Coordinates of C-alpha atoms in Angstrom, one line a residue:
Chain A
X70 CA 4.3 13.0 -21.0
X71 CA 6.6 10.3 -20.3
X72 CA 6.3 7.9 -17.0
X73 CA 9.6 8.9 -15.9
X74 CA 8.5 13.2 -15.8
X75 CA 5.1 12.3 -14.5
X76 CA 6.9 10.4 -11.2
X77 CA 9.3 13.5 -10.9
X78 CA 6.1 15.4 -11.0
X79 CA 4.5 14.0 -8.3
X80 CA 7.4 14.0 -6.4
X81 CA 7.5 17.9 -6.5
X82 CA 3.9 17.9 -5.7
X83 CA 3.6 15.7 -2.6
X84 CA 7.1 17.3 -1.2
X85 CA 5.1 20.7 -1.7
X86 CA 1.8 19.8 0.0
X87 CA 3.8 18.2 3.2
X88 CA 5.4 21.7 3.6
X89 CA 2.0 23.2 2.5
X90 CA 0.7 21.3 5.7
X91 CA 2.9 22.3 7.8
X92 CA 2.6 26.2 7.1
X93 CA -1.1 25.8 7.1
X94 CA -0.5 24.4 10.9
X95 CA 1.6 27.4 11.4
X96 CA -1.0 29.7 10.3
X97 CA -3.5 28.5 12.4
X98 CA -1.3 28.3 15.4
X99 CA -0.5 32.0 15.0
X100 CA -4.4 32.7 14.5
X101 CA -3.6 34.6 10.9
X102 CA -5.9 33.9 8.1
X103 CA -4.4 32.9 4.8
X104 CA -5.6 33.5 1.8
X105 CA -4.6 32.6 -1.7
X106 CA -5.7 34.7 -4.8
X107 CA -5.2 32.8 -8.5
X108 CA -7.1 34.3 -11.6
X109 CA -5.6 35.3 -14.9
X110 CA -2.7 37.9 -15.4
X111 CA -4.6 40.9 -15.4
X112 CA -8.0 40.0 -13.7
X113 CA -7.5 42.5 -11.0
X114 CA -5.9 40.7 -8.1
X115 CA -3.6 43.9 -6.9
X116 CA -6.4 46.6 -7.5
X117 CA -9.0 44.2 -5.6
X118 CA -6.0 43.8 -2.7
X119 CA -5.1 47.4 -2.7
X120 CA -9.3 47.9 -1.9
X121 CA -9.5 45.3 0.3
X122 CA -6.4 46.0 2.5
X123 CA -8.1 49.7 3.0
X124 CA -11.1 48.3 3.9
X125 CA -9.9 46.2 6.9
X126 CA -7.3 49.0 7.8
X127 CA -10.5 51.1 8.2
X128 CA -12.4 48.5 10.6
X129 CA -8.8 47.9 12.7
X130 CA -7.7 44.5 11.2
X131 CA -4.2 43.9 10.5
X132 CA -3.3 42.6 6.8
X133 CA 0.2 41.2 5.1
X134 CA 0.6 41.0 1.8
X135 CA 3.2 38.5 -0.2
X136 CA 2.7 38.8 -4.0
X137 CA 3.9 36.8 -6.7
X138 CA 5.3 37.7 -10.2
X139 CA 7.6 35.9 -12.8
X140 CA 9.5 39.9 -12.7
X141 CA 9.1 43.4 -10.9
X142 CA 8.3 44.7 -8.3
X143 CA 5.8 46.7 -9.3
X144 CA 3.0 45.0 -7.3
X145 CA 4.9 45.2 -4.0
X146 CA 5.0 48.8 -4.6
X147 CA 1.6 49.3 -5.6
X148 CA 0.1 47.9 -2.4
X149 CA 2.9 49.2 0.1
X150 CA 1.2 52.3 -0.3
X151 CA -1.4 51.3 1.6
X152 CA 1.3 51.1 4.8
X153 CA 0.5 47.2 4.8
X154 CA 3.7 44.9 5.0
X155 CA 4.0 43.7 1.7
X156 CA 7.1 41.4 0.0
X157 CA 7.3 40.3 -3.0
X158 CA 8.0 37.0 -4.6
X159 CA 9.7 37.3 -7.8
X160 CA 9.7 33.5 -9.4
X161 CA 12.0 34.5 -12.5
X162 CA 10.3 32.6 -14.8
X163 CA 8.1 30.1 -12.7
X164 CA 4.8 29.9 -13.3
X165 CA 2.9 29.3 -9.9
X166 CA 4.1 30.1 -6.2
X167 CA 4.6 26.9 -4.2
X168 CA 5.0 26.7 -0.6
X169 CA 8.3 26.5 -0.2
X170 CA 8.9 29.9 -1.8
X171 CA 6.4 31.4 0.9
X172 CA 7.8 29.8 3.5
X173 CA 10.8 31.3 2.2
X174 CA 9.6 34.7 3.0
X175 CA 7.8 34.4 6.2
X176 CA 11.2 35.0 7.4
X177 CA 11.4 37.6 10.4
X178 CA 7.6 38.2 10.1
X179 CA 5.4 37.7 13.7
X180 CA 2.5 36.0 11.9
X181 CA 0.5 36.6 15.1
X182 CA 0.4 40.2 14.8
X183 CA -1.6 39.8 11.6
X184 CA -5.6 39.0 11.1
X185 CA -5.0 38.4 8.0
X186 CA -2.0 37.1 5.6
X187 CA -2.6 37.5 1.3
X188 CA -0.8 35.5 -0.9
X189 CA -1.3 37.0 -4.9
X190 CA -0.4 34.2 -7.0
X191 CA 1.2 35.0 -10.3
X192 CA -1.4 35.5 -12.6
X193 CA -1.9 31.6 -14.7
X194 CA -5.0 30.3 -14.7
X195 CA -3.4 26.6 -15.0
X196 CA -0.7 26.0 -12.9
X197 CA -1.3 27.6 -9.7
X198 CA -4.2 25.7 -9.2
X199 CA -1.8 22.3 -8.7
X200 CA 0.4 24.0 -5.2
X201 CA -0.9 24.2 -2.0
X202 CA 0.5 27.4 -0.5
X203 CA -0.8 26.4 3.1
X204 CA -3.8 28.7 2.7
X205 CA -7.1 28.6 4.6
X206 CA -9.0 30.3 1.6
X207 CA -8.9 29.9 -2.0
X208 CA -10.1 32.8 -4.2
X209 CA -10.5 32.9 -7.8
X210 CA -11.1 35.8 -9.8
X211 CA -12.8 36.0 -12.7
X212 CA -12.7 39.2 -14.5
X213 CA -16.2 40.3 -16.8
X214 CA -14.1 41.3 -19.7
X215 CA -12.3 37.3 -19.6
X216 CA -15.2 36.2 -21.4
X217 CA -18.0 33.4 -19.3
X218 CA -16.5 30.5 -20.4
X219 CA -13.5 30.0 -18.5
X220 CA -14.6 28.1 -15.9
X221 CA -15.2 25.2 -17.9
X222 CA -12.0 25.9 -19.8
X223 CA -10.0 25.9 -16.6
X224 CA -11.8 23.6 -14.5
X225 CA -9.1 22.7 -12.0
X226 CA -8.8 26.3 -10.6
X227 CA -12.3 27.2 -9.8
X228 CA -13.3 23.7 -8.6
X229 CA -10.1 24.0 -5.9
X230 CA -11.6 27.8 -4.9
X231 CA -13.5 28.2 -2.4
X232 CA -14.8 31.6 -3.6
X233 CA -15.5 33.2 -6.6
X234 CA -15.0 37.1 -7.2
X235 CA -16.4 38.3 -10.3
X236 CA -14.1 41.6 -11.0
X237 CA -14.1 44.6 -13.2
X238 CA -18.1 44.4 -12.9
X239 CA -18.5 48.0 -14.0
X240 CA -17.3 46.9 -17.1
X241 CA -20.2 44.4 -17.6
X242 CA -22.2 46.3 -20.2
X243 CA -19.0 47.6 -22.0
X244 CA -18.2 43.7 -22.5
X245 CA -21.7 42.6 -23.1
X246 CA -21.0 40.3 -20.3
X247 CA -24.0 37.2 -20.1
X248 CA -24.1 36.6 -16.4
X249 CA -26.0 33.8 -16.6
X250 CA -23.7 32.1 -18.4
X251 CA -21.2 33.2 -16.4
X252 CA -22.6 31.7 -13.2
X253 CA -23.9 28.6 -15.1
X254 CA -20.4 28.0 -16.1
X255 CA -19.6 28.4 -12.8
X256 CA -22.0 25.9 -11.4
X257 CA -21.4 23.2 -13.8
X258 CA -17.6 22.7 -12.3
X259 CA -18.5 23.5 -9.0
X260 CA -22.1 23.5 -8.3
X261 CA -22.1 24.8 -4.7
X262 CA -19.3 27.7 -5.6
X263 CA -19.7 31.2 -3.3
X264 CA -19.4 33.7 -6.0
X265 CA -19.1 37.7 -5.4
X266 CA -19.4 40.4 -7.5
X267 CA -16.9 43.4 -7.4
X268 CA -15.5 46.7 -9.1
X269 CA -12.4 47.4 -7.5
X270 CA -12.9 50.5 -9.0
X271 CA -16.3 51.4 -8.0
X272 CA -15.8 50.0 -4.6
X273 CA -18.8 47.5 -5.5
X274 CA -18.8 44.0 -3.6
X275 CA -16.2 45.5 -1.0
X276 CA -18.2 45.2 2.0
X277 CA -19.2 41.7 1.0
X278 CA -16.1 40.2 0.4
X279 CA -14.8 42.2 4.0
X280 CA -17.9 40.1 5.6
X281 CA -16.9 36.8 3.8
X282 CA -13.4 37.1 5.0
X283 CA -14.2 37.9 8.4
X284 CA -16.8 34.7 8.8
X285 CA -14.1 32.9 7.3
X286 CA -11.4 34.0 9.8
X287 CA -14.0 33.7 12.6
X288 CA -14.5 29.9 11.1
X289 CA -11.3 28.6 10.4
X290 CA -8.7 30.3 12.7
X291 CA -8.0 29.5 16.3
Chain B
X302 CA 13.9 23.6 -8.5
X303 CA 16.4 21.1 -7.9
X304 CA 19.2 20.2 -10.2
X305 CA 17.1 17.0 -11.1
X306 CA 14.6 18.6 -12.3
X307 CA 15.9 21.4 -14.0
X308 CA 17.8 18.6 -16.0
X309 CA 14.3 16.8 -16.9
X310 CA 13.0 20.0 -17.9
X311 CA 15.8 20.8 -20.5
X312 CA 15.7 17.2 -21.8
X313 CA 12.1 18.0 -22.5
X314 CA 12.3 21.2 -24.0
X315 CA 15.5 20.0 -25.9
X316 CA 13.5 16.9 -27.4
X317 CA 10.6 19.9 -28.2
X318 CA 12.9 21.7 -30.2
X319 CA 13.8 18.7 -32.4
X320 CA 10.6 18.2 -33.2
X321 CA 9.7 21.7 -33.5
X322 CA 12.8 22.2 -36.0
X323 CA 11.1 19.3 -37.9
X324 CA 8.2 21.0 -38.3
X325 CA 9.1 24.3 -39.1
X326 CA 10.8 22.8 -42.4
X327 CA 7.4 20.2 -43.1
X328 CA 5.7 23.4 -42.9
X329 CA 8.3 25.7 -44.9
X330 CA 7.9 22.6 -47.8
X331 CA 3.9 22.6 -47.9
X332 CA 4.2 26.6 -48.0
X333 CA 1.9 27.2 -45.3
X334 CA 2.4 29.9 -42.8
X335 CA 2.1 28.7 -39.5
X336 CA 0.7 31.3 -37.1
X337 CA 1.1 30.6 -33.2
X338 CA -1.4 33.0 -31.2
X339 CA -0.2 33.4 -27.3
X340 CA -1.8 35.1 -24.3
X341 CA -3.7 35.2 -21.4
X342 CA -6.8 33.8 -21.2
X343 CA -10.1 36.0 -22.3
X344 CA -7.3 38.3 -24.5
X345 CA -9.7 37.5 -27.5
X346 CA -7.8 34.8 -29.4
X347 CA -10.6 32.8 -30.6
X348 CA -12.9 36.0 -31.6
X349 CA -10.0 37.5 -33.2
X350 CA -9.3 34.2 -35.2
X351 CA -13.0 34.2 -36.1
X352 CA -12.5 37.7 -37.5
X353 CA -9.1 36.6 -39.4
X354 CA -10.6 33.0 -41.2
X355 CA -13.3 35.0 -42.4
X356 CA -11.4 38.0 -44.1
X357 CA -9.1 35.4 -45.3
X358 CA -11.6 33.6 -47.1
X359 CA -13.1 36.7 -48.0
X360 CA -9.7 37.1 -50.2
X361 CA -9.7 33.2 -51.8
X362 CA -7.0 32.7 -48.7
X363 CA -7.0 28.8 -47.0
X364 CA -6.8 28.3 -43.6
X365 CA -6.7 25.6 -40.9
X366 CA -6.8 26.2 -37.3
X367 CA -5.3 23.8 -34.3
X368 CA -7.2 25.2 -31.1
X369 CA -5.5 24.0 -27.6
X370 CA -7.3 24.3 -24.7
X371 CA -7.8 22.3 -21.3
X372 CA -10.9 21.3 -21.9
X373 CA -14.1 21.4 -24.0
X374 CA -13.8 22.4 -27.8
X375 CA -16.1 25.8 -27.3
X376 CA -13.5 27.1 -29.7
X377 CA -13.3 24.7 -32.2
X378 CA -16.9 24.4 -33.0
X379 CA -16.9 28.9 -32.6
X380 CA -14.1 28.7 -35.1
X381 CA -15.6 25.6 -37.8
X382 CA -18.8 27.6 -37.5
X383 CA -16.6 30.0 -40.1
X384 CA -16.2 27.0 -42.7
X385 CA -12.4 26.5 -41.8
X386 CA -10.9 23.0 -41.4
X387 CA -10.0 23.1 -37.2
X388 CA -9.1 20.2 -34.9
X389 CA -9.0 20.8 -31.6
X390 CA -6.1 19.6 -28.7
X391 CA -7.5 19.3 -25.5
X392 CA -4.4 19.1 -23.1
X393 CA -6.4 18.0 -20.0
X394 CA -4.8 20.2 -17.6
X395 CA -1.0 19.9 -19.2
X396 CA -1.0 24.2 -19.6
X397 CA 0.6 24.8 -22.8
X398 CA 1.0 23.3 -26.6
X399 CA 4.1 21.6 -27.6
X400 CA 5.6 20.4 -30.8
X401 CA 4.4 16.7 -30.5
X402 CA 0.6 17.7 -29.7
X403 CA 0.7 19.2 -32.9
X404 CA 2.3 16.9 -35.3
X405 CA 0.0 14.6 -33.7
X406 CA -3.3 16.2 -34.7
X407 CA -2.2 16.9 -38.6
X408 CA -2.6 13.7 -39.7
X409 CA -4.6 13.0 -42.9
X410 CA -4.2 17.0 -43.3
X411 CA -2.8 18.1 -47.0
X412 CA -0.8 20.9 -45.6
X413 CA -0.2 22.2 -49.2
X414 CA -3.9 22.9 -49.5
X415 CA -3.5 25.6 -47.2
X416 CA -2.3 29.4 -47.4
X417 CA -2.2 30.1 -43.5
X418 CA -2.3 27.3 -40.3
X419 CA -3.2 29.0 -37.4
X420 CA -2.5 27.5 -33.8
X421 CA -4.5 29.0 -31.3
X422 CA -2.6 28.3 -27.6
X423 CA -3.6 27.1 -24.5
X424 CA -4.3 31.1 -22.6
X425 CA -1.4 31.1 -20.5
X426 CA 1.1 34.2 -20.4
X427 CA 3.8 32.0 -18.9
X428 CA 4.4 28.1 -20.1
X429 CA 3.4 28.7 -23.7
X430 CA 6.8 31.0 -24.5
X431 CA 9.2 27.4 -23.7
X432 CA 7.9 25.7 -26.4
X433 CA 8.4 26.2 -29.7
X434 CA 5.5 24.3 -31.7
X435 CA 7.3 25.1 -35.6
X436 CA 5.8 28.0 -36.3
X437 CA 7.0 30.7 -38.4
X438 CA 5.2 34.1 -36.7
X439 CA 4.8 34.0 -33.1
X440 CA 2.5 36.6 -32.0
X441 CA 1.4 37.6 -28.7
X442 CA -2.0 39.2 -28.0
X443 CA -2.4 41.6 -25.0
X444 CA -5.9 43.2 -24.0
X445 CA -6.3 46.7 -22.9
X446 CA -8.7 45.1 -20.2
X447 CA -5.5 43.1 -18.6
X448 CA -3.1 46.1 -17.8
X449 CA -0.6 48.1 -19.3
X450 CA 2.0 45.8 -17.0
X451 CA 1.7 42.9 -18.8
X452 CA 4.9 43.3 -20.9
X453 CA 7.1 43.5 -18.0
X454 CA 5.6 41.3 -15.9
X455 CA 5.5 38.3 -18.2
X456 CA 8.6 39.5 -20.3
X457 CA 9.7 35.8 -21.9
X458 CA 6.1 35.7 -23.9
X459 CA 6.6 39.5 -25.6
X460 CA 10.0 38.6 -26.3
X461 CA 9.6 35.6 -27.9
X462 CA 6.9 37.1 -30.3
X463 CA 7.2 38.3 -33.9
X464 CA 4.3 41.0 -32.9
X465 CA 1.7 42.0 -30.9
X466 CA -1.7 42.7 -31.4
X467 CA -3.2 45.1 -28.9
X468 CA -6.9 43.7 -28.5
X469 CA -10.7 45.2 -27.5
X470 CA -9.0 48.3 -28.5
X471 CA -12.8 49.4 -28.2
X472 CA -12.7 48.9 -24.5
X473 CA -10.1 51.1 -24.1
X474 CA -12.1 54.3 -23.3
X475 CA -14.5 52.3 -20.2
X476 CA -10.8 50.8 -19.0
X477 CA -8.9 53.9 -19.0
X478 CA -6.3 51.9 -21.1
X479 CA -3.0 54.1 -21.2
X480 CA -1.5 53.8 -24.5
X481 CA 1.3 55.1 -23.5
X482 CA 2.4 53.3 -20.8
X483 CA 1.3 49.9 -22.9
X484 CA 4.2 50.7 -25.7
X485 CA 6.6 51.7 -23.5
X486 CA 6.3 48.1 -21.4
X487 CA 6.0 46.3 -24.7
X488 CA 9.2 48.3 -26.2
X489 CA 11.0 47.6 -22.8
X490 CA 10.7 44.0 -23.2
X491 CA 11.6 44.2 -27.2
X492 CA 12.8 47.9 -28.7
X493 CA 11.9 46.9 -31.8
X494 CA 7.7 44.5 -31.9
X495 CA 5.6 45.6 -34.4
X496 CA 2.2 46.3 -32.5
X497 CA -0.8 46.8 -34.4
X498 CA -4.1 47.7 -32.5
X499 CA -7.5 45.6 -32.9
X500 CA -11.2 45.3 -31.9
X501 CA -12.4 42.2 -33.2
X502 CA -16.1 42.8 -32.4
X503 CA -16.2 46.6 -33.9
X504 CA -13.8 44.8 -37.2
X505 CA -10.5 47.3 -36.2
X506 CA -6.8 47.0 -37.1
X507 CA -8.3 43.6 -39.0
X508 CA -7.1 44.8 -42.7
X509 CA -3.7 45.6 -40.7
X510 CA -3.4 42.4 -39.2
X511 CA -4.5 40.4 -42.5
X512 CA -1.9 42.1 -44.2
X513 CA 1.0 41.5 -41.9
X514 CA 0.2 37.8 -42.3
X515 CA 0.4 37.8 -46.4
X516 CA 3.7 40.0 -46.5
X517 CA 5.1 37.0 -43.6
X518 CA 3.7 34.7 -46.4
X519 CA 5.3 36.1 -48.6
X520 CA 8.9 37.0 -46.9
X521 CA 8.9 33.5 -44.9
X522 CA 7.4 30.3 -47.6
X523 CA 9.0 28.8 -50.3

C-alpha cells in the first residue's frame, strides 16, 4: 500500500478507538456487559446468540442484541424472537462494524437496564479484528467444519479474543475434525487462550459459556 | 466513511482495474485460463483445488496455482504436494488479493506453459469481490456447513461470480442443509449462476466442475 493510504488508515483507526474508549466508559458507567462476537460468515454467531439469550432470560438476566450484516435483516429477526431488544446494523457493503456505527444505534436505549449488551460483528475473519467496538469481551468463534487451521491463518483475530468458542461441535466426527490440532493452533497464536466447546444445536457448552459471561460481568462491570 | 476516504478508496480500486485490465489481456495472449476462487474461510478452497490439479493432470491438463493467504503457506505446500507449480502471497493481514500482488508473484513464470492458472483468495466473503485480479471465471464457493443465507447476506461476492460451487455437499445430511432455500438465496442475488454441487473429500460434482473449466477454456482463450 502506498504511504499516503496507510496514514489515512491510521487515521480512521485511532479516530475509532478514541470513540471505542469512550463507549467502553459508557458501558461500564451503566454497569452493561459488552461483548463483541467475530468468527467467519457462517460459524454460528446468531444460532449461538439465539441459545444464549434463552439461557440468561431463563436465569433473569437482561440481554440486548445489535447485529451486524453487509444486507438484511434477517438476523434481527431471527433473534427478536427471543423477545430480546435487538437492532440491526446493516453496513451496505462494509466489512467490519466500528464504533461509531454502534454508537450510532445506542440511540434511545437505557443501557442500564441491561446485564448484558451483544454486538454480532459481520461475519470476516480479517477485518473486524482491527475496530474496537468499546467491548468488554472479545469472542471468536471457530466453527469444527472451518477446518483447524485458521487460527494461524488469521492470527490477528484470535490473538485480540479473549475467548474461544468452538461451534457446530456435533458436527466433529461428520468433519473428521482433529482437536488437537485445533487447540494447538490455537495455542501457538495465543498460548493462554480460554477456549469452549459448543453445539448451539445440542445445547452443548451452554451452561459454560452462561458461567464465563457471568464471571466476566461480575469482573469487569461496576 | 468520509468523503476523503471514499475518494482514496476509488483511486485504489481505479488504479486496480488498470492493472487488472492488463492482466486479463497478458493472460488472454499466453492462453491460460485464469480461475479466481472466492469465499469464506474453511468453504474448502484449497481441498477442492487439490481435487481439481489432480484430475487436471489426470487429463495431460497444466496448471499453476497463486494461494493468498494472511499468513503461513499451509496451502501452498497442501497444493505442491500434487506436483503443480504454486507460489504463494502472504498479505500479512491486508484481507484480500489485488491485481498488483499477483503480477508481482508471476515472474520467471512461462504463462504459455500452462492450460489453467488458478488463484486461490484470501477467505473473505466481503473485500475479495472489489478487486478484480484479471481473471477470466470468477467463482464463488459456498459450504452447506455456512448457511443457506450466505447469498443474501454477502450479495456483492455471488454477484460478481461466473458460478458457484456448492461444497461438502456430503455434510449436508449431519447440517440439515436446505437445498432449497440455498438456490433460491443464490438466484436472488443472480437469476441466472450456474451452481454445480461438490464434495471434495467423497470426489462429487468434480467431473462437473473439470468440465466447466475446459468449455471456459475453450469459449474465453485465444
Amino acid at each position: 500500500m502506498a504511504p499516503r493510504i496507510v496514514e489515512i488508515r491510521k487515521n480512521v483507526l485511532k479516530k475509532n478507538d478514541l470513540l471505542a474508549r469512550e463507549l467502553r466508559a459508557r458501558f461500564a458507567g451503566a454497569g452493561v456487559l459488552v461483548v463483541n462476537l467475530v468468527s467467519s460468515p457462517g460459524a454460528g454467531k446468531t444460532l449461538m446468540l439465539e441459545r444464549t439469550l434463552r439461557a440468561l432470560g431463563e436465569r433473569g438476566e437482561r440481554a440486548a442484541v445489535l447485529v451486524g450484516d453487509l444486507e438484511t435483516d434477517n438476523d434481527a429477526r431471527r433473534l427478536g424472537a427471543t423477545g430480546a431488544p435487538v437492532r440491526q446494523i446493516e453496513t451496505h457493503g462494509v466489512c467490519h462494524l466500528d464504533a461509531r456505527m454502534v454508537a450510532d444505534r445506542l440511540d434511545g436505549w437505557d443501557l442500564g437496564a441491561f446485564d448484558y449488551l451483544f454486538i454480532e460483528n459481520v461475519g470476516n475473519l480479517v477485518c473486524p479484528a482491527a475496530y474496537d467496538l468499546g467491548e468488554q469481551v472479545r469472542v471468536a468463534l471457530l466453527s469444527v467444519t472451518e477446518g483447524e487451521d485458521k487460527p494461524v491463518k488469521y492470527p490477528v483475530m484470535f490473538q485480540s479474543a479473549d475467548l474461544a468458542l468452538v461451534t457446530k461441535i456435533d458436527l466433529a466426527d461428520a468433519c473428521e475434525f482433529d482437536r488437537a490440532a485445533a487447540y494447538g493452533n490455537l495455542r501457538a497464536v495465543r498460548a493462554d487462550l480460554r477456549v469452549i466447546e459448543t453445539s448451539a444445536k445440542r445445547a452443548g457448552g451452554i451452561d459454560e459459556w452462561v458461567v464465563y459471561l457471568a464471571t466476566k460481568k461480575g469482573s469487569v462491570c461496576v
